[in-house]
Short mmCIF file of C-alpha atoms (C1' of nucleotides) in Angstrom, two decimals:
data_model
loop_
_atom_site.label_atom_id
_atom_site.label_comp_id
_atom_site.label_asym_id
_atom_site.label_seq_id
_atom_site.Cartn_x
_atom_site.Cartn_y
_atom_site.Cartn_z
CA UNK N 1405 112.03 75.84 104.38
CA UNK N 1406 108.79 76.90 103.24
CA UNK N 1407 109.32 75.15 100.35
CA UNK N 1408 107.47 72.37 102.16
CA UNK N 1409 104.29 74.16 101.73
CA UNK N 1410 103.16 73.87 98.05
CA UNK N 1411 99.62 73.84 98.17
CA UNK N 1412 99.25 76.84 100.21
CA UNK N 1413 100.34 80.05 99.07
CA UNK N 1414 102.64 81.57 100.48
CA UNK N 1415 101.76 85.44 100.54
CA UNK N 1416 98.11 84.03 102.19
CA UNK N 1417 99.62 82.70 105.02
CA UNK N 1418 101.48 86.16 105.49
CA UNK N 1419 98.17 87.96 105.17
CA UNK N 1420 97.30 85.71 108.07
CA UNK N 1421 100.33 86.05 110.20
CA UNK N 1422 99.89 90.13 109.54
CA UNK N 1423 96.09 89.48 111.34
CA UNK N 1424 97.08 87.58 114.09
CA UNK N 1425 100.12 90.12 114.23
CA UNK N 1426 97.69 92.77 114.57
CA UNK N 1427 95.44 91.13 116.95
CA UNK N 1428 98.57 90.21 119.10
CA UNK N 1429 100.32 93.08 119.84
CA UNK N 1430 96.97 95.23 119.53
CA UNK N 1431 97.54 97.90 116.82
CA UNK N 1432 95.00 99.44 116.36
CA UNK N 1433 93.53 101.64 113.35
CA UNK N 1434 95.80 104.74 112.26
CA UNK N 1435 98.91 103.19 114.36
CA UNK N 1436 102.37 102.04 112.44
CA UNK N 1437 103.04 97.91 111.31
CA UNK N 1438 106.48 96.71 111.62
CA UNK N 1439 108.67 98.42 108.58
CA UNK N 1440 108.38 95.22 105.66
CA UNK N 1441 112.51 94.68 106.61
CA UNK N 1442 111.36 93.49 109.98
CA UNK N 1443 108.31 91.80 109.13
CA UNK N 1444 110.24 89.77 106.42
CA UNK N 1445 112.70 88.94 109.29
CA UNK N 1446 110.19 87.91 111.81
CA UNK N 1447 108.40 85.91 109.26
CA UNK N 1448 111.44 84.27 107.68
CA UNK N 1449 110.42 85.20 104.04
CA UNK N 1450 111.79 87.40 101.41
CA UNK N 1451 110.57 91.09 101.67
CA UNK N 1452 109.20 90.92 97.90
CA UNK N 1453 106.89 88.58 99.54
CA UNK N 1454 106.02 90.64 102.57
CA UNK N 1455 105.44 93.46 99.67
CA UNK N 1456 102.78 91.18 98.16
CA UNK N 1457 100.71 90.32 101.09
CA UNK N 1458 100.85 94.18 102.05
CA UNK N 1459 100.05 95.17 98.66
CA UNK N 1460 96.97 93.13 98.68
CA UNK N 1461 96.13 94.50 101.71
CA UNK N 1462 96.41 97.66 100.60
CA UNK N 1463 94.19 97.15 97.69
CA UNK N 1464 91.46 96.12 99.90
CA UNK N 1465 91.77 98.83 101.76
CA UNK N 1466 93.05 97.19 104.67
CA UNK N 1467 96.35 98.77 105.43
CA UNK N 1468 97.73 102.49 104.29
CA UNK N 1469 101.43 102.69 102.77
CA UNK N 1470 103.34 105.92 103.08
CA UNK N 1471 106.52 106.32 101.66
CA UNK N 1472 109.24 107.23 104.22
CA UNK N 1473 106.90 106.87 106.81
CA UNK N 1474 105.96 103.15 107.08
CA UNK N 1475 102.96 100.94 106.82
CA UNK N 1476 99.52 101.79 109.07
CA UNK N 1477 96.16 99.96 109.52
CA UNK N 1478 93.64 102.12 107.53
CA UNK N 1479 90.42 102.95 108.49
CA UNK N 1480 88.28 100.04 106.48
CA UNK N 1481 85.57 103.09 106.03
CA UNK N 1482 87.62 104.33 103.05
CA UNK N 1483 88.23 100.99 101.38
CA UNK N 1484 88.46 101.31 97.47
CA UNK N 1485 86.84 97.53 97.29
CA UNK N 1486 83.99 99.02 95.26
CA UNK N 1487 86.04 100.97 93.13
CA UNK N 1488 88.52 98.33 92.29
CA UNK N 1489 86.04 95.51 92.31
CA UNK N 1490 83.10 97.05 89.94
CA UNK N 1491 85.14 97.24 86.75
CA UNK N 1492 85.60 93.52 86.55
CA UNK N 1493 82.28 93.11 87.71
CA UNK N 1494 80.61 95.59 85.08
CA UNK N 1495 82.99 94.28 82.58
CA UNK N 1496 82.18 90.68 82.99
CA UNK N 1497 78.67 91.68 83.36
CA UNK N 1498 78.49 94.02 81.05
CA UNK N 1499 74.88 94.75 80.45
CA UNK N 1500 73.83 98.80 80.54
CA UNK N 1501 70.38 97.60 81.30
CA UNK N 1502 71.42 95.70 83.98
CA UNK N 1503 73.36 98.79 85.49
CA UNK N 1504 70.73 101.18 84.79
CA UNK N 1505 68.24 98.97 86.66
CA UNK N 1506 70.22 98.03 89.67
CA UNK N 1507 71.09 101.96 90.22
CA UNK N 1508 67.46 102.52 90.00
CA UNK N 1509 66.91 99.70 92.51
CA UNK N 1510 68.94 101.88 95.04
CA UNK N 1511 67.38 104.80 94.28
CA UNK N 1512 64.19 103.57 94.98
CA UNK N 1513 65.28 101.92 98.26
CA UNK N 1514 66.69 105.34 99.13
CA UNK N 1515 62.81 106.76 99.31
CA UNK N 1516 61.93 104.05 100.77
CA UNK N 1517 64.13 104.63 103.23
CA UNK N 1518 63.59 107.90 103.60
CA UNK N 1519 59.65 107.20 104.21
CA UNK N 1520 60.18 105.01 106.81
CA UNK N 1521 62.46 106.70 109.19
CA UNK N 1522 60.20 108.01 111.38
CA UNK N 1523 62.83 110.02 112.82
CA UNK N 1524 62.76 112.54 110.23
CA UNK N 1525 65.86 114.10 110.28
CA UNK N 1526 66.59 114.62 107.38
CA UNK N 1527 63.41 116.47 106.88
CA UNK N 1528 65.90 120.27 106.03
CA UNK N 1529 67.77 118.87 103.68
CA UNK N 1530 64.59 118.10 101.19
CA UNK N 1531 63.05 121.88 102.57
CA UNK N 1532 65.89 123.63 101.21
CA UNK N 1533 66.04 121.32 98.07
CA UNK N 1534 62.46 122.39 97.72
CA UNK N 1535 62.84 125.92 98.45
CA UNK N 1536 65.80 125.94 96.18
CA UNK N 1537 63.97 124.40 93.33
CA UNK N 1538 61.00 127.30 93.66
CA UNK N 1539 63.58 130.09 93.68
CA UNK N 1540 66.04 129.13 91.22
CA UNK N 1541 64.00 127.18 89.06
CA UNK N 1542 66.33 124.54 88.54
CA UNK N 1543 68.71 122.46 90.61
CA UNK N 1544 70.90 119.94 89.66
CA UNK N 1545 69.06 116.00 89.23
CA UNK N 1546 72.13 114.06 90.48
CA UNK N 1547 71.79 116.46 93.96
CA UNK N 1548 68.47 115.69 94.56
CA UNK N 1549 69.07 111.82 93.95
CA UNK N 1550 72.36 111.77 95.65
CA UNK N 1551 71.16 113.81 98.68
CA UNK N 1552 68.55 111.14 98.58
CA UNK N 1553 71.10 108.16 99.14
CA UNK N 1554 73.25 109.78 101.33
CA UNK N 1555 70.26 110.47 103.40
CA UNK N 1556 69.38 107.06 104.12
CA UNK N 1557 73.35 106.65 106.07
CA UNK N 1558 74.16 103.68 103.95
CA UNK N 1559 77.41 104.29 102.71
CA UNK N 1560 78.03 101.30 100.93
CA UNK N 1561 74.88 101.67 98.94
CA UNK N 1562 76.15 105.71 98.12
CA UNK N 1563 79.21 103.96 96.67
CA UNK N 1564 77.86 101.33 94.72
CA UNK N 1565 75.41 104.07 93.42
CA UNK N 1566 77.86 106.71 92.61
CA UNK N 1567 79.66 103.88 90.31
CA UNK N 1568 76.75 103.13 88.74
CA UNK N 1569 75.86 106.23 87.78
CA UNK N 1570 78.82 106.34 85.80
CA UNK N 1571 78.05 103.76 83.75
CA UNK N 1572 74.54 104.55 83.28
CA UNK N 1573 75.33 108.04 81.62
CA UNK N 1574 72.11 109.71 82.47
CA UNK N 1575 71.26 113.04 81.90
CA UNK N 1576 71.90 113.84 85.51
CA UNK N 1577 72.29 117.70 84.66
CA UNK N 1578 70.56 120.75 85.31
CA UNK N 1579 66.65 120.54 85.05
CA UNK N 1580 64.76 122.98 82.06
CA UNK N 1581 61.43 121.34 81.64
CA UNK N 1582 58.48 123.00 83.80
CA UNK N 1583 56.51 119.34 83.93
CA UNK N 1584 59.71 118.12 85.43
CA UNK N 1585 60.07 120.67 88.17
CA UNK N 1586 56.58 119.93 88.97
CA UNK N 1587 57.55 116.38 89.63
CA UNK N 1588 60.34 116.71 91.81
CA UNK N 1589 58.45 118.81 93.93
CA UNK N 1590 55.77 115.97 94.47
CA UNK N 1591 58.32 113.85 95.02
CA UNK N 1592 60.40 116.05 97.78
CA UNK N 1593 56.61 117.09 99.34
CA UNK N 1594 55.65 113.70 99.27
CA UNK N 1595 59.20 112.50 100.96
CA UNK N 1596 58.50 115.11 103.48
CA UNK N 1597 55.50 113.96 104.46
CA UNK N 1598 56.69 110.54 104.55
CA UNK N 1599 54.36 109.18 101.85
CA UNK N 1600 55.64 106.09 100.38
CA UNK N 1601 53.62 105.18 97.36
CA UNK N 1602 52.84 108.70 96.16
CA UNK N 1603 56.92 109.43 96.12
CA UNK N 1604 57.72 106.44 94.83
CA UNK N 1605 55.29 107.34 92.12
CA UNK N 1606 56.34 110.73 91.10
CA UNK N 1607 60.20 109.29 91.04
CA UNK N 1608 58.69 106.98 88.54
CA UNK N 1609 57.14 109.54 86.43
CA UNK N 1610 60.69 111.56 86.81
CA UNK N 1611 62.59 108.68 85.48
CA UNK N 1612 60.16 108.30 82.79
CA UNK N 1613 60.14 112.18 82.16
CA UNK N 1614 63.93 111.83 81.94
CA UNK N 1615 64.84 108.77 80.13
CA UNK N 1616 61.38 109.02 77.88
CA UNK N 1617 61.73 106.41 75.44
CA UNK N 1618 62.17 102.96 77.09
CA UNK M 476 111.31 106.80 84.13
CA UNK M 477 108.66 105.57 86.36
CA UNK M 478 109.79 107.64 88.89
CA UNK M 479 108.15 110.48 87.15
CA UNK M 480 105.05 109.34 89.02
CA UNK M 481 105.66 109.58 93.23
CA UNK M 482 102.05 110.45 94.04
CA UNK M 483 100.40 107.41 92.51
CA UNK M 484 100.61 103.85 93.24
CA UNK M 485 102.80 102.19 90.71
CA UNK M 486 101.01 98.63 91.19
CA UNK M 487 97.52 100.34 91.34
CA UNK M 488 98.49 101.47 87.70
CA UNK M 489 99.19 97.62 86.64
CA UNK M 490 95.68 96.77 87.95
CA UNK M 491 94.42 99.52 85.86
CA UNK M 492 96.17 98.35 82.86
CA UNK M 493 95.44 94.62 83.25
CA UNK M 494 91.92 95.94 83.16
CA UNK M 495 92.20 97.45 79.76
CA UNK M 496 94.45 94.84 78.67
CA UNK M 497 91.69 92.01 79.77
CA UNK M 498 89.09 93.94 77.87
CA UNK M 499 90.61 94.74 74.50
CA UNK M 500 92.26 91.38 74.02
CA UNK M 501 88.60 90.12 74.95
CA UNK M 502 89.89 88.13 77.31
CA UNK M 503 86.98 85.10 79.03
CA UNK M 504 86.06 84.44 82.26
CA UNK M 505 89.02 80.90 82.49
CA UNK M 506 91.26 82.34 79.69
CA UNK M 507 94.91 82.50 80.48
CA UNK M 508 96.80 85.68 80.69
CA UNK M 509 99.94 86.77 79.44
CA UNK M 510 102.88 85.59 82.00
CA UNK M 511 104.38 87.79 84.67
CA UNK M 512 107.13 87.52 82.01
CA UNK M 513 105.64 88.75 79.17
CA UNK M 514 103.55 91.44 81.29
CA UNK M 515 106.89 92.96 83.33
CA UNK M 516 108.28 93.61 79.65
CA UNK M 517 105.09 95.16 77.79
CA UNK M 518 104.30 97.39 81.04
CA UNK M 519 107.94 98.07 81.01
CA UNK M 520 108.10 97.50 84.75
CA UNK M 521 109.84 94.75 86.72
CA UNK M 522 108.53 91.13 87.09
CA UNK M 523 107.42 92.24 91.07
CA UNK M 524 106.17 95.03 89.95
CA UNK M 525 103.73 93.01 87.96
CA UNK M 526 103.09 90.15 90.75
CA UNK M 527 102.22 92.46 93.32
CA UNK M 528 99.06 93.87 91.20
CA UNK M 529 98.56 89.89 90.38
CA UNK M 530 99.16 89.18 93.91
CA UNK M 531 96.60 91.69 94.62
CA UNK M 532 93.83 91.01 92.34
CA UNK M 533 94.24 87.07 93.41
CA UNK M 534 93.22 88.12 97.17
CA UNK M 535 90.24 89.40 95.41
CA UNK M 536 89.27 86.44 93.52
CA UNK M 537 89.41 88.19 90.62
CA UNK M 538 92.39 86.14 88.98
CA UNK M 539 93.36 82.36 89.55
CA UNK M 540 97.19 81.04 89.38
CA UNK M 541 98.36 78.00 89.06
CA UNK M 542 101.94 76.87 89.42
CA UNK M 543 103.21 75.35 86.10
CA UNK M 544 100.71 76.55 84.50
CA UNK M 545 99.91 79.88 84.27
CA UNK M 546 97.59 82.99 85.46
CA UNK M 547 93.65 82.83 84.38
CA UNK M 548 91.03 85.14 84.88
CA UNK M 549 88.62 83.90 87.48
CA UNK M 550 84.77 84.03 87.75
CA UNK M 551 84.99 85.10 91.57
CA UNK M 552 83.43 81.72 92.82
CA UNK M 553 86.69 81.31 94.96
CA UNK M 554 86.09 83.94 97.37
CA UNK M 555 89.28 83.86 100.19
CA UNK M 556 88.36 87.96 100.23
CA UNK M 557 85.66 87.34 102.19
CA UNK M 558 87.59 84.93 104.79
CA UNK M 559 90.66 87.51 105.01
CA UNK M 560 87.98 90.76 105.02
CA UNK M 561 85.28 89.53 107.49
CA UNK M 562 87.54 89.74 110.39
CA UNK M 563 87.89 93.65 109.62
CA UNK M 564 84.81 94.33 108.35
CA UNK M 565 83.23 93.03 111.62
CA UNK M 566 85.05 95.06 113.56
CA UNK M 567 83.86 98.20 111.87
CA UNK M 568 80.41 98.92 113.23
CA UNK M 569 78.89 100.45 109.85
CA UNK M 570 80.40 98.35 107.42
CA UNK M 571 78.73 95.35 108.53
CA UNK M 572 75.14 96.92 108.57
CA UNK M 573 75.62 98.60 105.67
CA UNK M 574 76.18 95.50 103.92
CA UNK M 575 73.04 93.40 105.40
CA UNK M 576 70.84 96.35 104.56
CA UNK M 577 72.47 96.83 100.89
CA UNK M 578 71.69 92.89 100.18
CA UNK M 579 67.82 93.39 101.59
CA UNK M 580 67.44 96.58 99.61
CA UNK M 581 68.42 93.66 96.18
CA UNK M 582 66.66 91.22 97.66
CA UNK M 583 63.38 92.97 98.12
CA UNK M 584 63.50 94.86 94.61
CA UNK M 585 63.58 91.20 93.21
CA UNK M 586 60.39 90.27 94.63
CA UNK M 587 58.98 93.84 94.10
CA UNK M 588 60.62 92.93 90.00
CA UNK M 589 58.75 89.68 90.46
CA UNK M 590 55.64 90.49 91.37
CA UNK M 591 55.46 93.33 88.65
CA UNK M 592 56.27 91.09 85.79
CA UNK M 593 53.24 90.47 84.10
CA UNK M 594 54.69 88.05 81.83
CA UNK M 595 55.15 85.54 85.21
CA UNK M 596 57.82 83.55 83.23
CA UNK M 597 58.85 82.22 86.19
CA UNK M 598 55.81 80.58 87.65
CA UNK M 599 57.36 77.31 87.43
CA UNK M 600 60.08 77.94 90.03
CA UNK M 601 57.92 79.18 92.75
CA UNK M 602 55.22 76.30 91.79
CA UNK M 603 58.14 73.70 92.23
CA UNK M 604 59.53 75.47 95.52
CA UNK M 605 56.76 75.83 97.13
CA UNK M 606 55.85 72.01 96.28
CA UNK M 607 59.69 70.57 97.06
CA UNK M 608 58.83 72.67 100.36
CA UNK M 609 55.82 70.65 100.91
CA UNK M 610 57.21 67.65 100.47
CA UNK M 611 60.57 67.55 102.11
CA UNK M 612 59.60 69.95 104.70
CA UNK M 613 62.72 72.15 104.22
CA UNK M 614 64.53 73.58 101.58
CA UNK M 615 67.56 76.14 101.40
CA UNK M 616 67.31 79.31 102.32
CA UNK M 617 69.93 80.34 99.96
CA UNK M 618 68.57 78.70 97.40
CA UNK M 619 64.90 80.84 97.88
CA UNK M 620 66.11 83.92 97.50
CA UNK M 621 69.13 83.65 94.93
CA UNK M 622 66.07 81.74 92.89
CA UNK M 623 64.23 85.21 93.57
CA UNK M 624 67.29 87.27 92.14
CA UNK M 625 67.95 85.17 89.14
CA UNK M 626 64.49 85.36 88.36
CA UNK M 627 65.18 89.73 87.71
CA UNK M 628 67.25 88.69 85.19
CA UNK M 629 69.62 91.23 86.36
CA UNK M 630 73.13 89.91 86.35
CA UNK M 631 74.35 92.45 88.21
CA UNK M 632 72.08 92.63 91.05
CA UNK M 633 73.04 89.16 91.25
CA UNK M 634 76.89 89.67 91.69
CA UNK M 635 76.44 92.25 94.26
CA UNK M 636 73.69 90.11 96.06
CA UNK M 637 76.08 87.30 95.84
CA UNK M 638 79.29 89.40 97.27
CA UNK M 639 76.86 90.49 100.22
CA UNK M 640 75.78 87.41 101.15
CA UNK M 641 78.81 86.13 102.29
CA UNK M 642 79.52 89.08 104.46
CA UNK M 643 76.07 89.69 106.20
CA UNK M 644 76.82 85.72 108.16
CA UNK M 645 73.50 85.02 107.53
CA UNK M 646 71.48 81.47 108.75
CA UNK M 647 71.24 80.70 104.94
CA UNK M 648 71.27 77.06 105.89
CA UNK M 649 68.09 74.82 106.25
CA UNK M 650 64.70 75.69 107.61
CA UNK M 651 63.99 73.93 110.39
CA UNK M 652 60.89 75.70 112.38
CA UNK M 653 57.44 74.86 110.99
CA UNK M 654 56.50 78.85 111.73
CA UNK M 655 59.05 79.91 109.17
CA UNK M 656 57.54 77.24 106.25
CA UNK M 657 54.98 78.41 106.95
CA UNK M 658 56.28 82.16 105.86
CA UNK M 659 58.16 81.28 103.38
CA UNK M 660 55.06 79.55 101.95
CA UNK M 661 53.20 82.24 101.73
CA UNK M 662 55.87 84.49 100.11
CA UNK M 663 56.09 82.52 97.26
CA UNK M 664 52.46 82.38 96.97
CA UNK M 665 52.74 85.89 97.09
CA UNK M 666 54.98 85.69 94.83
CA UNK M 667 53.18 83.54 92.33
CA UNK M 668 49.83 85.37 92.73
CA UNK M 669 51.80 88.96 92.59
CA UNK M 670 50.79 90.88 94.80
CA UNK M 671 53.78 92.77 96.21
CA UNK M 672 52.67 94.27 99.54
CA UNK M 673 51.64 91.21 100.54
CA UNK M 674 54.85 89.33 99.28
CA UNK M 675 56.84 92.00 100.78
CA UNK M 676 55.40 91.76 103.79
CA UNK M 677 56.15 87.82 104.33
CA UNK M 678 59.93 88.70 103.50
CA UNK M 679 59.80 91.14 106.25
CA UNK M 680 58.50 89.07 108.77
CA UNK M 681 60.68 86.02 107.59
CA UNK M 682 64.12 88.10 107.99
CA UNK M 683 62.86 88.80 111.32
CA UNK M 684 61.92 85.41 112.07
CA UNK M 685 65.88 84.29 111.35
CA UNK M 686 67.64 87.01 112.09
CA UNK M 687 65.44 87.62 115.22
CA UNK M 688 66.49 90.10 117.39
CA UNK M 689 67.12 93.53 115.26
"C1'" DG F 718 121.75 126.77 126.00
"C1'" DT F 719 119.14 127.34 121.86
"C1'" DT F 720 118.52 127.10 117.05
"C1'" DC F 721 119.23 125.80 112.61
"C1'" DG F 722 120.75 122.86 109.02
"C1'" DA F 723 123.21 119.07 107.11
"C1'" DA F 724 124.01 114.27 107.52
"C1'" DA F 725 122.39 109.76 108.72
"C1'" DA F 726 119.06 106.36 109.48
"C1'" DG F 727 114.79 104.32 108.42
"C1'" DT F 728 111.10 103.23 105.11
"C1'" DG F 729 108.46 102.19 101.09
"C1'" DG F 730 109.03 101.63 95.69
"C1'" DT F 731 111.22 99.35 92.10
"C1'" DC F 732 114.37 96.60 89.35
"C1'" DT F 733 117.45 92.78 88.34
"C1'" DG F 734 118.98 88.30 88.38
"C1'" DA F 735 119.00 84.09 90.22
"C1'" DC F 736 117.08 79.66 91.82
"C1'" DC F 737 113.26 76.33 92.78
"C1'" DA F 738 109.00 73.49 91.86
"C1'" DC F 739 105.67 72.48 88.86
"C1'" DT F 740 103.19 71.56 84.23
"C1'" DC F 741 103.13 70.45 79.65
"C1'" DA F 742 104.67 69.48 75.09
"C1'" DT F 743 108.24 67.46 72.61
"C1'" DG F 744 110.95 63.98 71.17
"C1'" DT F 745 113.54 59.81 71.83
"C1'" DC F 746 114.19 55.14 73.03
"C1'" DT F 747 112.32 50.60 73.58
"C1'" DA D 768 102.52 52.44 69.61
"C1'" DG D 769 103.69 53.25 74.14
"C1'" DA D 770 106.61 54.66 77.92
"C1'" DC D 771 109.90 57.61 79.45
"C1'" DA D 772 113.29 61.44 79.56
"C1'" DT D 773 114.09 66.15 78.42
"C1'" DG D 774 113.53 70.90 77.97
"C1'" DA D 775 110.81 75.07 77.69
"C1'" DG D 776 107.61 77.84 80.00
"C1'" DT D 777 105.52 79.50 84.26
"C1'" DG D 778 104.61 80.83 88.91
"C1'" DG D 779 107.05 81.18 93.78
"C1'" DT D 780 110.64 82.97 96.35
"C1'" DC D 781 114.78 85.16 97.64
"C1'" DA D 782 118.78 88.43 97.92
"C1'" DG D 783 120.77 92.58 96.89
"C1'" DA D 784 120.89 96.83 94.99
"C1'" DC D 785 119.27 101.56 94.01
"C1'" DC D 786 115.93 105.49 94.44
"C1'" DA D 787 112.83 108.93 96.71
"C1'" DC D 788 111.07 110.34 100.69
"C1'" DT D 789 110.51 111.26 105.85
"C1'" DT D 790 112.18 111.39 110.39
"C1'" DT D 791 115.73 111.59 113.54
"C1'" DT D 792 120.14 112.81 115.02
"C1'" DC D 793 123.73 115.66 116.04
"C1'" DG D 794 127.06 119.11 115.54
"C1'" DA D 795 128.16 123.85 114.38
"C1'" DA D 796 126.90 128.58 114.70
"C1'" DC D 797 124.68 131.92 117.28
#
DNA sequence: GTTCGAAAAGTGGTCTGACCACTCATGTCT
DNA sequence: AGACATGAGTGGTCAGACCACTTTTCGAAC
């Protein structure tokens, strides 16, 4: 029985099996597990506990359920982890400084970024920011940064971001201010030429442009 | 019914709900939750309903059970996510890069926070580092740099770091070459003078200097 | 023979009820 | 007062039963 086991839990050694199962028989991303009837068989365990190791699995991001269809191993690119993990975290956390801070952290690691790929190839995308921001006048803040992020190919870091900016409620809308225009610009001229400091500077005076008081 | 909803993920909702349900009863970090019991019937959904979201946010270190006992809300110390996800995240080429370059990008805003604070509370802790490290010859690498993020006094920045660090299989053991002491040494002088560049610049060439080849 | 549609099989989603093993508080007996 | 037995409460697991959905199968109509 595995009734003999009571340290160990039990739905942690399936999560095991399910790897080496995986491993074994190589499945690999996109193709279909065993149906949870067959892997509760093959196992010798109860399908409710199959359902739990899967479920956790799932959660992570691990493995993709579709009804009527059966169980797949997901691409780990779209993993929720973030998602699921960062209310706890915030919540436990719970200081807006410490969120507004750590999403400014990324942000500035973004131009850093940016600066130091000597690459350049994302040198279009802040050109047509730039051009856009002459002709219209006005573009959108939360773009600009989150072209910024997205720029530097670090997904992770664009999630972790995007959550934060949610519970940093900036004003990430539309830009009226003609000092503030004049800002940006620096800063997208300044990321085009691949100046550290000087952008790194005008996103300072942005934030304090933005934010004002603090 | 709960069949009303196909599309979404009945157990995803629980996790949702436990959320809420944490935060409005003001449930602590080590306080015990209600039983699976007592949760099935006030989520009017079955009892395995309810354990697979427990099941679920247990993989994640988020809750603790014990047998007998009951289900408490865990301060993720007890990480068994990173053992079950390292396998996968490993095999996914990005995932793993993204999270060694998301810790540097916390790790170097706390020494660029450090160096900017002009208050230099924290002189003492570099002062006695830098001494123990003179003295014993070696000291933890770990214990260097999470010094370096608790010194931010950003909670946050410290969660994240400390999720990261356990999947970027870093050396964070002892120092054993003289050449990196010598590094490190001169980071935290860096660090206790405040000059960034220069403190920045150690960092850099002490991550190459263990991580080597990159 | 081909095509179309209904039935069947397979699969995940959920609920119920039943045990088991364990912990803890309660109360009883010595 | 202390030691021990008991029972309530809790997580762990299982079996069986539906449901909703998708895929396959297969037979009837053309």
């Amino acid at each position: 029985m595995q009734n003999t086991k009571p340290t160990s839990k039990m739905f942690l050694d399936i999560v095991g099996e399910l790897r080496l199962m995986i491993k074994a028989e190589g499945i690999e991303v996109g193709d279909k597990l065993p149906s949870e009837r067959v892997l509760a068989e093959r196992l010798q365990v109860g399908r409710s506990t199959v359902r739990e190791a899967l479920r956790s699995l799932e959660l992570l991001g691990l493995i993709e359920t579709r009804r009527g269809e059966g169980t797949f191993l997901a691409d780990f690119k779209k993993h929720q982890l973030v998602e699921v993990l960062s209310p706890f975290i915030m919540q436990q956390t719970g200081s807006a400084k410490d969120a507004r801070d750590t999403r400014i952290i990324h942000e500035k690691a973004a131009i850093q970024s940016i600066c130091s790929d000597s690459r350049k190839q994302k040198l279009p995308v802040w050109k047509s920011l730039l051009m856009k921001l002459a002709e219209e006048g006005s573009v959108l803040r939360e773009d600009i940064v989150r072209e910024m992020i997205v720029a530097t190919d670090n997904r992770l870091s664009l999630k972790i971001w995007f959550l934060l900016k949610q519970y940093s409620r900036v004003p990430y809308g539309k830009m009226t201010e003609v000092k503030e225009n004049q800002i940006v610009s620096t800063l997208l001229e300044q990321l085009i030429e691949g100046h550290v400091f000087e952008a790194l500077n005008a996103y300072e005076r942005w934030i304090e442009e933005i934010e004002g008081e603090e």
